[in-house]
Steps between C-alpha positions, in 0.01 A plus 500: 500500500412193705738206544223290655127554483282644773134400509419852621723757331677792663322730255164397648637625832591835351872420486672596176866415445736416220692262725540135421266323743627174649186346644475211746850367440626199692795495738770395248404782263483760776838395638647526150359850465621606846858385432500646149367832634777512762250479787678221687742208505447126507654346811699179499206272576237672286315783679484849355672757724396866482563821695221745577713808566416737783155352559557164670157491666158657472469879489213512749498880526470535122176302469170681441135411444280724287236659720171523311134403534591128488757513779396798715309292757654159423868564569653548846684825429808575708874457504492171307216579257598843372269674252580621149262732316331380177661794320851402606432139398372617160830682443695196615303267274547727198876511557519123553316443169739741326795308649354170377467647152873566487619152597668263254371188674251414772421179686139414581372221725134408553461334840262413781513647849354211704481124452130447578315577174200668661727729705777598261564812295640526145814714501702624205856614573698714255877524554801660338731241660491133403603385848212696653265316269654169600470596867129581486430200279663289770327668793143507367286209379569407141195438275498201269546550126126446457417761765726755329296479179207673671684702765360847566694712752306644792795683658816621326842573651752706303850483650764733353814529718642759259205735558565799723200652674468878545357584846351828377330345197417156636439561871777257592749538785812429293593371154376159615129430491254214550153631413186286540175595330219263603247679279706466182641166619850619416826501700801702388848425640795720410848588619579172675638166380389309810274229356310441823295815434308309233409201710395715796285712267302189407473414870356847557242445225379177658502655848265764362268268306466183707361627835189623315443134404556380857839350411787563743823617328811412701869593503603149596659176391299176511559126495319171560600218735483128431171503692351733236480796739604845379715746694547866410800708613457876533811712532690803382818478294779320683280307744523166317184467288684355203751295700249334734245424230763328282489182706567178309263310731206726405339598170565862409207713382699823480752722680352850514145588388175305534124523516269319742164427341214285626655196332877544490823678575631594156831648391487837325827412327676234297848556638705590807710802589754413768774691677844383389739677737708248697300214353646161591431145382496381862233737635284535188578213262183525290547871429877464449436238232302754294815712463644226280206489258449657160185711530592656834571874504738626769488871586802676648687178577873556450640302208858454384491625138763248392422177686129587539513369857247651744575648842187503716689643799604818319249778577687771308218532244212457744403347830168424331639277224219290354427195289187431298417153373198296393323339794559152360875550554418420864443126556150386592288793385124512458402405145211748490663770715231465765396293800226460764400788727748542791511295816789704646609864472851604596602862554876532450703772666873559526513658846836674530420598859523135613170528690251279318509119545585276205135390482173596668138393456250779431128533559292630202496845661876495554542384141311803368699728734832368371377497140408868517825576684725322246808519721860425428825673600804584296864547588616821337860384494588697188421835661781671691413555863196272510536258789139398568258280305219683323140379530301482177121477498355427156128435535376171355869411452491700177378858547660637179288259293165541679292773331193458723466566872682236710181418692350360178780242475508443876129428525517269199780306669322485836179367345685235302699390807176461696321322216777244453616456861851592386793473743715816513866528599758778541851385405811707574781430253708784647738511794509334841685574824528874441472771241649429158746786558646340815835316466466124451120500447402272215191456288254221579635168362302407192499135609324599823249712308424210266459258793254734672309558177477127432362442850242774447398382155471131579292578811735358765573845645134547592524213751792643698511732799481876442570809711350844453748768398488771770520787252330386181246258645543230238573135584860376482597131511702396804685212334535369144695189406828580327500871596714657771260606779697823546383611157135460596513758778688809378539635854704195601724542195606853598808540720325786684128428566443861609626620162258260334209639705588857402531410131177297499308789655641743243400274211151448642462878521586530131228245417242696699598834348489359145162331549330822613419573134285187477317504833185661360480239223512180709281345768574488872640147483774611261575809710541272803761298308748786540811452716434529871440834674821449701676686219332832588 
């Protein structure tokens, strides 16, 4: 039974089910279903609040790609792209289809991955949860009613949190599985209620397809200044991609995933997915405002069941509490979800070692080096006995979502930087004056970060005086109006300069050791962009 028509039926895809199919519902209907199904609660000011259970983030170790003739030589196999046999996937698919056949109701959304028509992919998502369907409808690009009348899915995602994988039968690691089959154009997600698996699966599809067309896929946010110039912000989770791109003085293209074609930077998505933990109206007013809107979905945010008040400081459900909302909930967004090719590229890092300066200017070779490195550092404060920051290197600032070899993305970026004369910057949104684990050491003030970014993006920073960093070789401004000069030189901010030197050398060593895997895939100029030999 179908509650709304699909232009291309499930039966034509080989999916047979007696479930009532709710196809391409709008937000009010999906919220009604979610509340009626007991999937979540409406908060005081309108958002839907849900809990995802034990999975409050991606299950990176439970993701697999089917290794067959299509992918054998195309995928960069290793610890992030783990193979699954075609036979195991066939078993998994058969059991998923059986599970679909036993459902009472299913939610189907037909959507676009990508805002530029010539570079988008048609994606059908099938869910057992209404809020999951609302989430992916928010996060991807929504076709018009006219476009839905002739929509034919190219890729299909089936997401069943209630499904339990069998490692022996399905080749999975646990009961949780995310299985990608590029030949069958099918992605199966089971055993997890974390909605972000769906959006990152679409990112993975585009990261696989677009480089063949010469289009650069990017794990970045992007916005446009009043001068019409585009900036893109690369960064891993927690480095500030969403926060820094949501700037009321600039036009937002998107907060997480984009493509860079010959003619535009275009958003892969139609919504945003922001961290909610300790969110405040003072530091992030635009994002905070979305938490008071009907149509926003809040994951693992603590809610009082009686008053329906929200507590963004309570991390008892998850440190990675999240909010998804349509992009137009942020003021001053791009009408077409795209903008001109970039004039500036910013690599964001949250350096918990307190070594990197708040901003540095990079040469094209240094830019490729830092892009392939994909560095940030985390503070493992929840682990007993952990007293030191932990360096994280995620190539291309998104290794789990990059099916092809990193050099393919790196060389695409390098050629586009050279072609467009793009200015490149490294911005540290982490700690200053010492390691994050040291008493009294605070994170970089967001006002200072914004002031430095504004100076970089409007061009005034290029006219100032720079010094060369003795370890990393990039150029660091000596003085910037409105910014404490002590912040600009991390060594001066440390109480013990000798301790800074020791820590800087140790971090530089980690960069060199990590980059060894790429040395045979880059030219000499990029190899020379490594931190100085003094670290040996």
